[in-house]
Amino acid sequence: MPKLDEFLKINEAADYLGVCRNTLRNWCRQGKIPEYRHPVNNYRLFKTSDLDDLLQATDQAVNNPKPRSAPAKPR
């Protein structure tokens, strides 16, 4: 297992991403970001590299939105 100092607790990770803790928990349940557990106290832990990957993916989605199809013409 990687060193524990490579991880952030949920409060730290939420601050890092600029979201609330519940949003981060929801993203974990949805599989958007992996979570790890502390071996002693079972706290949620997050790798900084995973958080950076999520930030990069969301930045790309914002800067390169998918084209929408043209709205249907009214009859």
mmCIF file of C-alpha atoms in Angstrom:
data_model
loop_
_atom_site.group_PDB
_atom_site.id
_atom_site.type_symbol
_atom_site.label_atom_id
_atom_site.label_comp_id
_atom_site.label_asym_id
_atom_site.label_seq_id
_atom_site.Cartn_x
_atom_site.Cartn_y
_atom_site.Cartn_z
ATOM 1 C CA MET A 1 0.000 0.000 0.000
ATOM 2 C CA PRO A 2 1.265 3.510 -0.740
ATOM 3 C CA LYS A 3 2.389 5.758 2.086
ATOM 4 C CA LEU A 4 -0.394 7.424 4.037
ATOM 5 C CA ASP A 5 1.122 10.863 3.476
ATOM 6 C CA GLU A 6 0.189 10.503 -0.220
ATOM 7 C CA PHE A 7 -3.484 10.666 0.768
ATOM 8 C CA LEU A 8 -5.912 13.365 1.868
ATOM 9 C CA LYS A 9 -8.786 12.979 4.322
ATOM 10 C CA ILE A 10 -12.266 13.756 3.045
ATOM 11 C CA ASN A 11 -12.251 17.337 4.393
ATOM 12 C CA GLU A 12 -8.897 18.032 2.776
ATOM 13 C CA ALA A 13 -9.940 16.405 -0.503
ATOM 14 C CA ALA A 14 -13.206 18.359 -0.609
ATOM 15 C CA ASP A 15 -11.318 21.618 -0.042
ATOM 16 C CA TYR A 16 -8.785 20.610 -2.711
ATOM 17 C CA LEU A 17 -11.602 20.101 -5.245
ATOM 18 C CA GLY A 18 -13.740 23.012 -4.072
ATOM 19 C CA VAL A 19 -16.769 20.851 -3.297
ATOM 20 C CA CYS A 20 -18.532 19.776 -0.116
ATOM 21 C CA ARG A 21 -17.893 16.433 1.561
ATOM 22 C CA ASN A 22 -21.273 15.032 0.532
ATOM 23 C CA THR A 23 -20.535 15.743 -3.128
ATOM 24 C CA LEU A 24 -17.282 13.840 -2.787
ATOM 25 C CA ARG A 25 -19.090 10.922 -1.113
ATOM 26 C CA ASN A 26 -21.643 10.870 -3.949
ATOM 27 C CA TRP A 27 -18.896 10.842 -6.562
ATOM 28 C CA CYS A 28 -17.338 7.853 -4.799
ATOM 29 C CA ARG A 29 -20.648 5.973 -4.843
ATOM 30 C CA GLN A 30 -21.048 6.807 -8.542
ATOM 31 C CA GLY A 31 -17.532 5.554 -9.281
ATOM 32 C CA LYS A 32 -16.265 8.942 -10.463
ATOM 33 C CA ILE A 33 -13.338 8.860 -8.057
ATOM 34 C CA PRO A 34 -11.730 5.987 -6.142
ATOM 35 C CA GLU A 35 -11.621 6.048 -2.379
ATOM 36 C CA TYR A 36 -9.328 4.185 -0.041
ATOM 37 C CA ARG A 37 -9.739 3.401 3.636
ATOM 38 C CA HIS A 38 -7.319 4.068 6.472
ATOM 39 C CA PRO A 39 -6.145 0.686 7.810
ATOM 40 C CA VAL A 40 -6.694 1.640 11.462
ATOM 41 C CA ASN A 41 -9.689 3.986 11.680
ATOM 42 C CA ASN A 42 -11.408 3.210 8.337
ATOM 43 C CA TYR A 43 -11.583 6.908 7.342
ATOM 44 C CA ARG A 44 -12.014 7.660 3.658
ATOM 45 C CA LEU A 45 -8.774 8.661 1.983
ATOM 46 C CA PHE A 46 -8.130 10.085 -1.459
ATOM 47 C CA LYS A 47 -4.970 10.072 -3.556
ATOM 48 C CA THR A 48 -3.894 13.500 -4.695
ATOM 49 C CA SER A 49 -3.160 12.088 -8.147
ATOM 50 C CA ASP A 50 -6.767 10.829 -8.434
ATOM 51 C CA LEU A 51 -8.049 14.268 -7.455
ATOM 52 C CA ASP A 52 -5.797 15.886 -10.062
ATOM 53 C CA ASP A 53 -7.083 13.455 -12.709
ATOM 54 C CA LEU A 54 -10.669 14.364 -11.829
ATOM 55 C CA LEU A 55 -9.899 18.079 -12.014
ATOM 56 C CA GLN A 56 -8.229 17.621 -15.383
ATOM 57 C CA ALA A 57 -11.156 15.578 -16.741
ATOM 58 C CA THR A 58 -13.732 18.128 -15.607
ATOM 59 C CA ASP A 59 -11.622 20.968 -17.000
ATOM 60 C CA GLN A 60 -11.499 19.244 -20.389
ATOM 61 C CA ALA A 61 -15.265 18.666 -20.312
ATOM 62 C CA VAL A 62 -15.879 22.355 -19.611
ATOM 63 C CA ASN A 63 -13.417 23.579 -22.234
ATOM 64 C CA ASN A 64 -14.434 21.029 -24.894
ATOM 65 C CA PRO A 65 -18.186 20.441 -24.550
ATOM 66 C CA LYS A 66 -19.820 17.800 -26.703
ATOM 67 C CA PRO A 67 -21.746 19.296 -29.627
ATOM 68 C CA ARG A 68 -25.496 19.228 -29.208
ATOM 69 C CA SER A 69 -27.826 18.220 -31.959
ATOM 70 C CA ALA A 70 -29.906 20.972 -33.507
ATOM 71 C CA PRO A 71 -33.293 21.472 -31.882
ATOM 72 C CA ALA A 72 -36.266 20.082 -33.752
ATOM 73 C CA LYS A 73 -38.054 22.588 -35.953
ATOM 74 C CA PRO A 74 -41.550 23.467 -34.784
ATOM 75 C CA ARG A 75 -44.334 22.320 -37.070
#
